[in-house]
Short mmCIF file of C-alpha atoms and ligand atoms in Angstrom, two decimals:
data_model
loop_
_atom_site.label_atom_id
_atom_site.label_comp_id
_atom_site.label_asym_id
_atom_site.label_seq_id
_atom_site.Cartn_x
_atom_site.Cartn_y
_atom_site.Cartn_z
CA LYS A 1 16.29 -18.03 -7.13
CA LYS A 2 14.64 -14.36 -7.05
CA ALA A 3 13.69 -12.43 -3.94
CA GLU A 4 9.98 -12.43 -3.22
CA PRO A 5 8.23 -9.30 -4.58
CA LEU A 6 7.16 -6.44 -2.46
CA ARG A 7 3.75 -6.36 -0.92
CA ILE A 8 2.94 -2.86 0.20
CA MET A 9 -0.14 -1.05 1.47
CA ILE A 10 -0.42 2.86 1.33
CA SER A 11 -2.99 4.66 3.33
CA GLY A 12 -3.76 8.05 4.49
CA ALA A 13 -6.46 10.65 4.53
CA PRO A 14 -8.36 11.87 1.29
CA ALA A 15 -5.90 13.82 -0.72
CA SER A 16 -2.73 13.04 1.52
CA GLY A 17 -1.01 12.14 -1.69
CA LYS A 18 -1.41 8.50 -2.13
CA GLY A 19 -1.93 8.07 -5.56
CA THR A 20 0.74 10.81 -6.44
CA GLN A 21 3.21 8.60 -4.42
CA CYS A 22 2.06 5.39 -6.12
CA GLU A 23 2.96 6.92 -9.46
CA LEU A 24 6.58 7.28 -8.16
CA ILE A 25 6.56 3.96 -6.27
CA THR A 26 5.42 1.89 -9.42
CA ASP A 27 8.05 3.84 -11.80
CA LYS A 28 10.91 2.78 -9.46
CA TYR A 29 9.92 -0.43 -8.24
CA GLY A 30 7.64 -1.91 -10.91
CA LEU A 31 4.85 -3.01 -8.53
CA VAL A 32 1.19 -3.48 -9.75
CA HIS A 33 -0.59 -0.27 -8.37
CA ILE A 34 -4.20 -1.58 -7.03
CA ALA A 35 -6.26 1.43 -6.11
CA ALA A 36 -9.75 0.71 -4.79
CA GLY A 37 -11.05 4.29 -5.74
CA ASP A 38 -9.78 3.85 -9.33
CA LEU A 39 -11.36 0.38 -9.33
CA LEU A 40 -14.69 1.82 -8.42
CA ARG A 41 -14.38 4.85 -10.79
CA ALA A 42 -13.70 2.22 -13.70
CA GLU A 43 -17.04 0.38 -12.71
CA ILE A 44 -18.79 3.79 -12.71
CA ALA A 45 -17.55 4.59 -16.21
CA ALA A 46 -18.51 1.04 -17.23
CA GLY A 47 -21.99 1.83 -16.23
CA SER A 48 -22.08 -1.60 -14.40
CA GLU A 49 -24.57 -2.58 -11.57
CA ASN A 50 -21.69 -2.34 -9.12
CA GLY A 51 -20.53 0.84 -10.48
CA LYS A 52 -24.22 2.33 -9.94
CA GLN A 53 -24.38 1.18 -6.49
CA ALA A 54 -20.80 2.34 -5.52
CA LYS A 55 -21.57 5.80 -6.79
CA GLU A 56 -24.42 6.30 -4.23
CA TYR A 57 -22.00 5.82 -1.55
CA MET A 58 -19.05 7.77 -3.19
CA ASP A 59 -21.42 10.53 -3.65
CA LYS A 60 -21.91 11.00 0.07
CA GLY A 61 -18.22 10.34 1.12
CA LYS A 62 -19.04 6.88 2.54
CA LEU A 63 -17.44 3.47 2.28
CA VAL A 64 -18.75 1.30 -0.45
CA PRO A 65 -20.01 -1.84 0.85
CA ASP A 66 -17.70 -4.87 1.27
CA GLU A 67 -19.57 -7.26 -1.07
CA ILE A 68 -18.50 -5.00 -4.09
CA VAL A 69 -15.02 -3.67 -2.97
CA VAL A 70 -13.32 -6.82 -1.30
CA THR A 71 -14.02 -9.04 -4.41
CA MET A 72 -12.83 -6.46 -6.86
CA VAL A 73 -9.53 -5.95 -4.90
CA LYS A 74 -9.13 -9.76 -4.34
CA GLU A 75 -9.32 -10.38 -8.17
CA ARG A 76 -6.64 -7.85 -8.86
CA LEU A 77 -4.32 -9.20 -6.09
CA ASN A 78 -4.92 -12.59 -7.58
CA GLY A 79 -3.79 -11.54 -11.03
CA PRO A 80 -0.68 -13.00 -12.42
CA ASP A 81 1.05 -9.82 -12.82
CA SER A 82 0.48 -8.85 -9.08
CA GLN A 83 1.77 -12.31 -8.01
CA GLU A 84 4.90 -12.06 -10.21
CA LYS A 85 5.96 -8.30 -9.94
CA GLY A 86 4.37 -7.58 -6.41
CA TRP A 87 1.63 -5.04 -5.36
CA LEU A 88 0.93 -1.71 -4.20
CA LEU A 89 -2.64 -1.79 -2.53
CA ASP A 90 -3.77 1.92 -2.22
CA GLY A 91 -6.96 2.89 -0.34
CA TYR A 92 -7.64 -0.45 1.02
CA PRO A 93 -8.39 -1.86 3.72
CA ARG A 94 -10.43 1.15 5.03
CA SER A 95 -12.13 -1.06 7.79
CA SER A 96 -11.17 -4.00 10.07
CA SER A 97 -13.57 -6.09 8.07
CA GLN A 98 -11.85 -5.32 4.94
CA ALA A 99 -8.38 -6.14 6.51
CA ILE A 100 -9.76 -9.50 7.67
CA ALA A 101 -11.02 -10.40 4.48
CA LEU A 102 -7.83 -10.03 2.86
CA LYS A 103 -5.76 -12.05 5.48
CA GLU A 104 -8.20 -14.69 5.05
CA PHE A 105 -7.51 -14.57 1.41
CA GLY A 106 -3.98 -14.98 2.25
CA PHE A 107 -2.52 -11.57 1.31
CA GLN A 108 -0.10 -10.32 4.04
CA PRO A 109 1.71 -6.84 3.45
CA ASP A 110 5.42 -6.70 4.15
CA LEU A 111 4.85 -2.93 5.06
CA PHE A 112 2.02 -0.45 5.88
CA ILE A 113 2.69 3.15 4.80
CA LEU A 114 0.91 5.85 6.50
CA LEU A 115 1.00 9.42 5.06
CA GLU A 116 0.33 11.94 7.61
CA VAL A 117 -0.96 15.39 6.49
CA PRO A 118 -2.59 18.05 8.52
CA GLU A 119 -6.39 18.55 7.85
CA GLU A 120 -5.94 22.32 6.49
CA ILE A 121 -3.85 21.34 3.85
CA LEU A 122 -5.99 18.40 2.66
CA VAL A 123 -8.91 20.63 1.58
CA GLU A 124 -6.61 22.93 -0.54
CA ARG A 125 -5.20 19.83 -2.23
CA VAL A 126 -8.65 18.38 -3.17
CA VAL A 127 -10.05 21.56 -4.52
CA GLY A 128 -7.08 21.99 -6.75
CA ARG A 129 -6.71 18.58 -7.95
CA ARG A 130 -7.07 17.73 -11.77
CA LEU A 131 -6.74 14.64 -13.60
CA ASP A 132 -5.47 13.87 -17.14
CA PRO A 133 -8.02 11.34 -18.57
CA VAL A 134 -5.47 10.40 -21.55
CA THR A 135 -2.30 9.55 -19.00
CA GLY A 136 -4.07 9.03 -15.67
CA LYS A 137 -1.62 11.25 -14.28
CA ILE A 138 -2.59 13.49 -11.24
CA TYR A 139 -2.07 17.43 -11.25
CA HIS A 140 -2.69 20.11 -8.88
CA LEU A 141 -3.20 23.60 -10.06
CA LYS A 142 -0.74 25.04 -7.77
CA TYR A 143 1.59 22.48 -6.66
CA SER A 144 1.80 20.36 -9.90
CA PRO A 145 0.52 22.23 -12.75
CA PRO A 146 0.22 20.41 -16.18
CA GLU A 147 3.28 20.68 -18.17
CA THR A 148 1.69 21.93 -21.60
CA GLU A 149 -1.45 23.89 -22.87
CA GLU A 150 -2.50 20.84 -24.44
CA ILE A 151 -2.52 18.83 -21.39
CA ALA A 152 -4.24 21.79 -19.44
CA ALA A 153 -7.05 21.99 -21.80
CA ARG A 154 -8.18 18.42 -21.44
CA LEU A 155 -7.80 18.13 -17.46
CA THR A 156 -10.88 16.85 -15.61
CA GLN A 157 -12.04 17.10 -12.02
CA ARG A 158 -13.31 14.11 -9.75
CA PHE A 159 -17.11 14.31 -9.01
CA ASP A 160 -16.21 14.07 -5.33
CA ASP A 161 -13.69 16.64 -5.27
CA THR A 162 -15.53 19.70 -3.62
CA GLU A 163 -15.11 21.20 -0.32
CA GLU A 164 -18.28 19.90 0.88
CA LYS A 165 -17.81 16.39 -0.12
CA VAL A 166 -14.10 16.07 1.06
CA LYS A 167 -15.60 17.01 4.63
CA LEU A 168 -17.63 13.92 4.50
CA ARG A 169 -14.73 11.86 3.21
CA LEU A 170 -12.70 12.98 5.88
CA HIS A 171 -15.17 12.30 8.56
CA THR A 172 -15.59 8.68 7.38
CA HIS A 173 -11.74 8.46 7.35
CA HIS A 174 -11.55 9.59 10.87
CA GLN A 175 -14.34 7.03 11.81
CA ASN A 176 -12.28 4.02 10.53
CA VAL A 177 -8.56 4.90 10.46
CA GLU A 178 -7.88 3.63 14.02
CA ALA A 179 -9.26 0.33 13.57
CA VAL A 180 -7.20 -0.37 10.64
CA LEU A 181 -4.00 1.13 12.02
CA SER A 182 -4.20 -1.22 15.06
CA LEU A 183 -3.93 -4.18 12.79
CA TYR A 184 -0.80 -3.09 11.06
CA LYS A 185 1.20 -1.41 13.95
CA ASP A 186 4.24 -3.75 13.75
CA ILE A 187 4.69 -3.11 9.98
CA THR A 188 3.68 0.40 9.94
CA VAL A 189 6.00 3.47 8.61
CA LYS A 190 4.69 6.90 9.28
CA VAL A 191 5.84 9.31 6.56
CA ASN A 192 5.39 13.14 6.92
CA GLY A 193 3.10 13.86 3.89
CA SER A 194 3.04 17.51 4.06
CA ALA A 195 6.65 17.99 2.44
CA SER A 196 7.15 18.51 -1.17
CA LYS A 197 6.10 15.25 -3.34
CA GLN A 198 9.84 14.57 -3.98
CA ASP A 199 10.89 14.74 -0.10
CA VAL A 200 7.81 12.44 0.75
CA PHE A 201 8.91 9.95 -1.89
CA ALA A 202 12.41 10.24 -0.36
CA GLN A 203 11.33 8.91 2.96
CA ILE A 204 9.13 6.05 1.18
CA ASP A 205 12.06 5.17 -0.93
CA ASP A 206 14.32 4.73 1.91
CA ALA A 207 11.91 2.56 3.61
CA LEU A 208 11.31 0.36 0.42
CA THR A 209 14.95 0.15 -0.27
CA GLN A 210 15.67 -1.26 3.31
CA LEU A 211 12.74 -3.87 2.80
CA GLN A 212 14.21 -4.82 -0.36
CA GLU A 213 17.69 -5.45 1.12
CA GLN A 214 16.07 -7.33 3.96
CA LYS A 215 14.24 -9.51 1.54
CA GLN A 216 17.38 -10.10 -0.57
CA GLY A 217 19.50 -10.80 2.64
CA LYS A 218 17.03 -13.60 3.86
CA LEU A 219 17.72 -15.13 0.47
CA GLY A 220 21.35 -14.94 0.74
CA THR A 221 21.33 -17.01 4.08
CA VAL A 222 19.31 -19.72 2.80
P1 AP5 B 301 -10.15 7.39 -3.13
O1 AP5 B 301 -10.16 7.60 -4.77
O2 AP5 B 301 -9.45 6.29 -2.68
O3 AP5 B 301 -9.96 8.69 -2.63
P2 AP5 B 301 -9.36 9.23 -1.10
O4 AP5 B 301 -9.06 8.09 -0.26
O5 AP5 B 301 -10.26 10.33 -0.81
O6 AP5 B 301 -7.98 9.77 -1.61
P3 AP5 B 301 -7.78 10.55 -2.92
O7 AP5 B 301 -7.59 9.80 -4.14
O8 AP5 B 301 -8.67 11.66 -2.97
O9 AP5 B 301 -6.28 11.17 -2.61
P4 AP5 B 301 -4.88 10.76 -2.71
O10 AP5 B 301 -4.34 10.35 -1.40
O11 AP5 B 301 -4.67 9.72 -3.71
O12 AP5 B 301 -4.09 12.02 -3.03
P5 AP5 B 301 -3.46 12.49 -4.53
O13 AP5 B 301 -2.02 11.95 -4.60
O14 AP5 B 301 -4.45 12.58 -5.63
O15 AP5 B 301 -11.54 6.99 -2.80
C1 AP5 B 301 -12.68 7.52 -3.08
C2 AP5 B 301 -14.00 7.00 -2.71
O16 AP5 B 301 -14.31 5.83 -3.07
C3 AP5 B 301 -14.18 6.92 -1.27
O17 AP5 B 301 -14.46 8.11 -0.64
C4 AP5 B 301 -15.07 5.75 -1.01
O18 AP5 B 301 -16.49 6.12 -1.08
C5 AP5 B 301 -14.76 4.94 -2.01
N1 AP5 B 301 -13.74 3.84 -1.69
C6 AP5 B 301 -12.44 3.89 -1.90
N2 AP5 B 301 -11.74 2.82 -1.39
C7 AP5 B 301 -12.48 2.17 -0.62
C8 AP5 B 301 -12.59 0.99 0.16
N3 AP5 B 301 -11.50 0.36 0.48
N4 AP5 B 301 -13.73 0.62 0.86
C9 AP5 B 301 -14.88 1.21 0.72
N5 AP5 B 301 -15.05 2.33 -0.06
C10 AP5 B 301 -14.01 2.68 -0.78
O19 AP5 B 301 -3.15 14.14 -4.23
C11 AP5 B 301 -4.07 14.91 -4.13
C12 AP5 B 301 -3.82 16.32 -4.63
O20 AP5 B 301 -2.82 16.99 -3.96
C13 AP5 B 301 -3.35 16.27 -6.11
O21 AP5 B 301 -3.90 17.50 -6.85
C14 AP5 B 301 -1.85 16.34 -6.03
O22 AP5 B 301 -1.22 16.76 -7.22
C15 AP5 B 301 -1.62 17.19 -4.80
N6 AP5 B 301 -0.41 16.65 -4.00
C16 AP5 B 301 -0.05 15.41 -3.67
N7 AP5 B 301 1.19 15.29 -3.03
C17 AP5 B 301 1.74 16.61 -2.75
C18 AP5 B 301 2.86 17.28 -2.13
N8 AP5 B 301 3.43 16.30 -1.63
N9 AP5 B 301 2.83 18.60 -2.14
C19 AP5 B 301 1.86 19.29 -2.73
N10 AP5 B 301 0.75 18.70 -3.47
C20 AP5 B 301 0.57 17.50 -3.35
#
């Protein structure tokens, strides 16, 4: 019998490095990455009714209503790939109502990763962030520059990545973070997110390796 797959949540302020660490985690652990923000941007790109509504909130840096977000995330968690490989939930839950909804649907994480980054660093990270529309990879003009001229030429910027909008997003984050954290206290691992991308990953990798060993150990004693 195989050990149960990992179920992980990752949280932190805007531009704290969630997406960047998720790339590294999925490469090594093969979990299904479910990012609430990415799912919403896909709805916007598809021009759906949910996407149109979501965009109004995202433009203001506010939380998109639960009616839209909760169902979207639940469907991805229920997918056969997430069930089989385990999941890595990024940017959800952002309120106690979202956390409670998840619990009611029977989804319980093993570990809650919190990326801690001082505020002054966050703004610089947001303003310099670029995305590769072809590979989906996250870059930063200074900290993670594109590998080739060809990639550099096609990089895009997110519509909410301005200094003004990140301040609104930060405000929303501060309003909600304590309520969410208090629900996951027992399984939270705090990570210093201001280190280099590799050093941040080393901290997360340690926690995940330990968790995996625990899960396999449990199996051995049955
Ligand atoms: P979302 O897309 O989740 O945005 P966010 O939370 O603001 O987080 P970001 O994606 O901006 O940052 P990140 O932490 O992934 O950082 P990254 O790795 O890219 O949400 C957007 C909006 O959608 C919300 O405002 C809300 O309206 C809505 N929404 C989303 N979820 C919702 C929910 N559950 N409920 C309701 N509404 C919801 O890194 C940032 C930059 O820094 C990059 O350029 C990267 O290269 C660089 N970088 C990363 N790590 C390092 C490092 N260690 N050193 C130096 N540079 C680094």
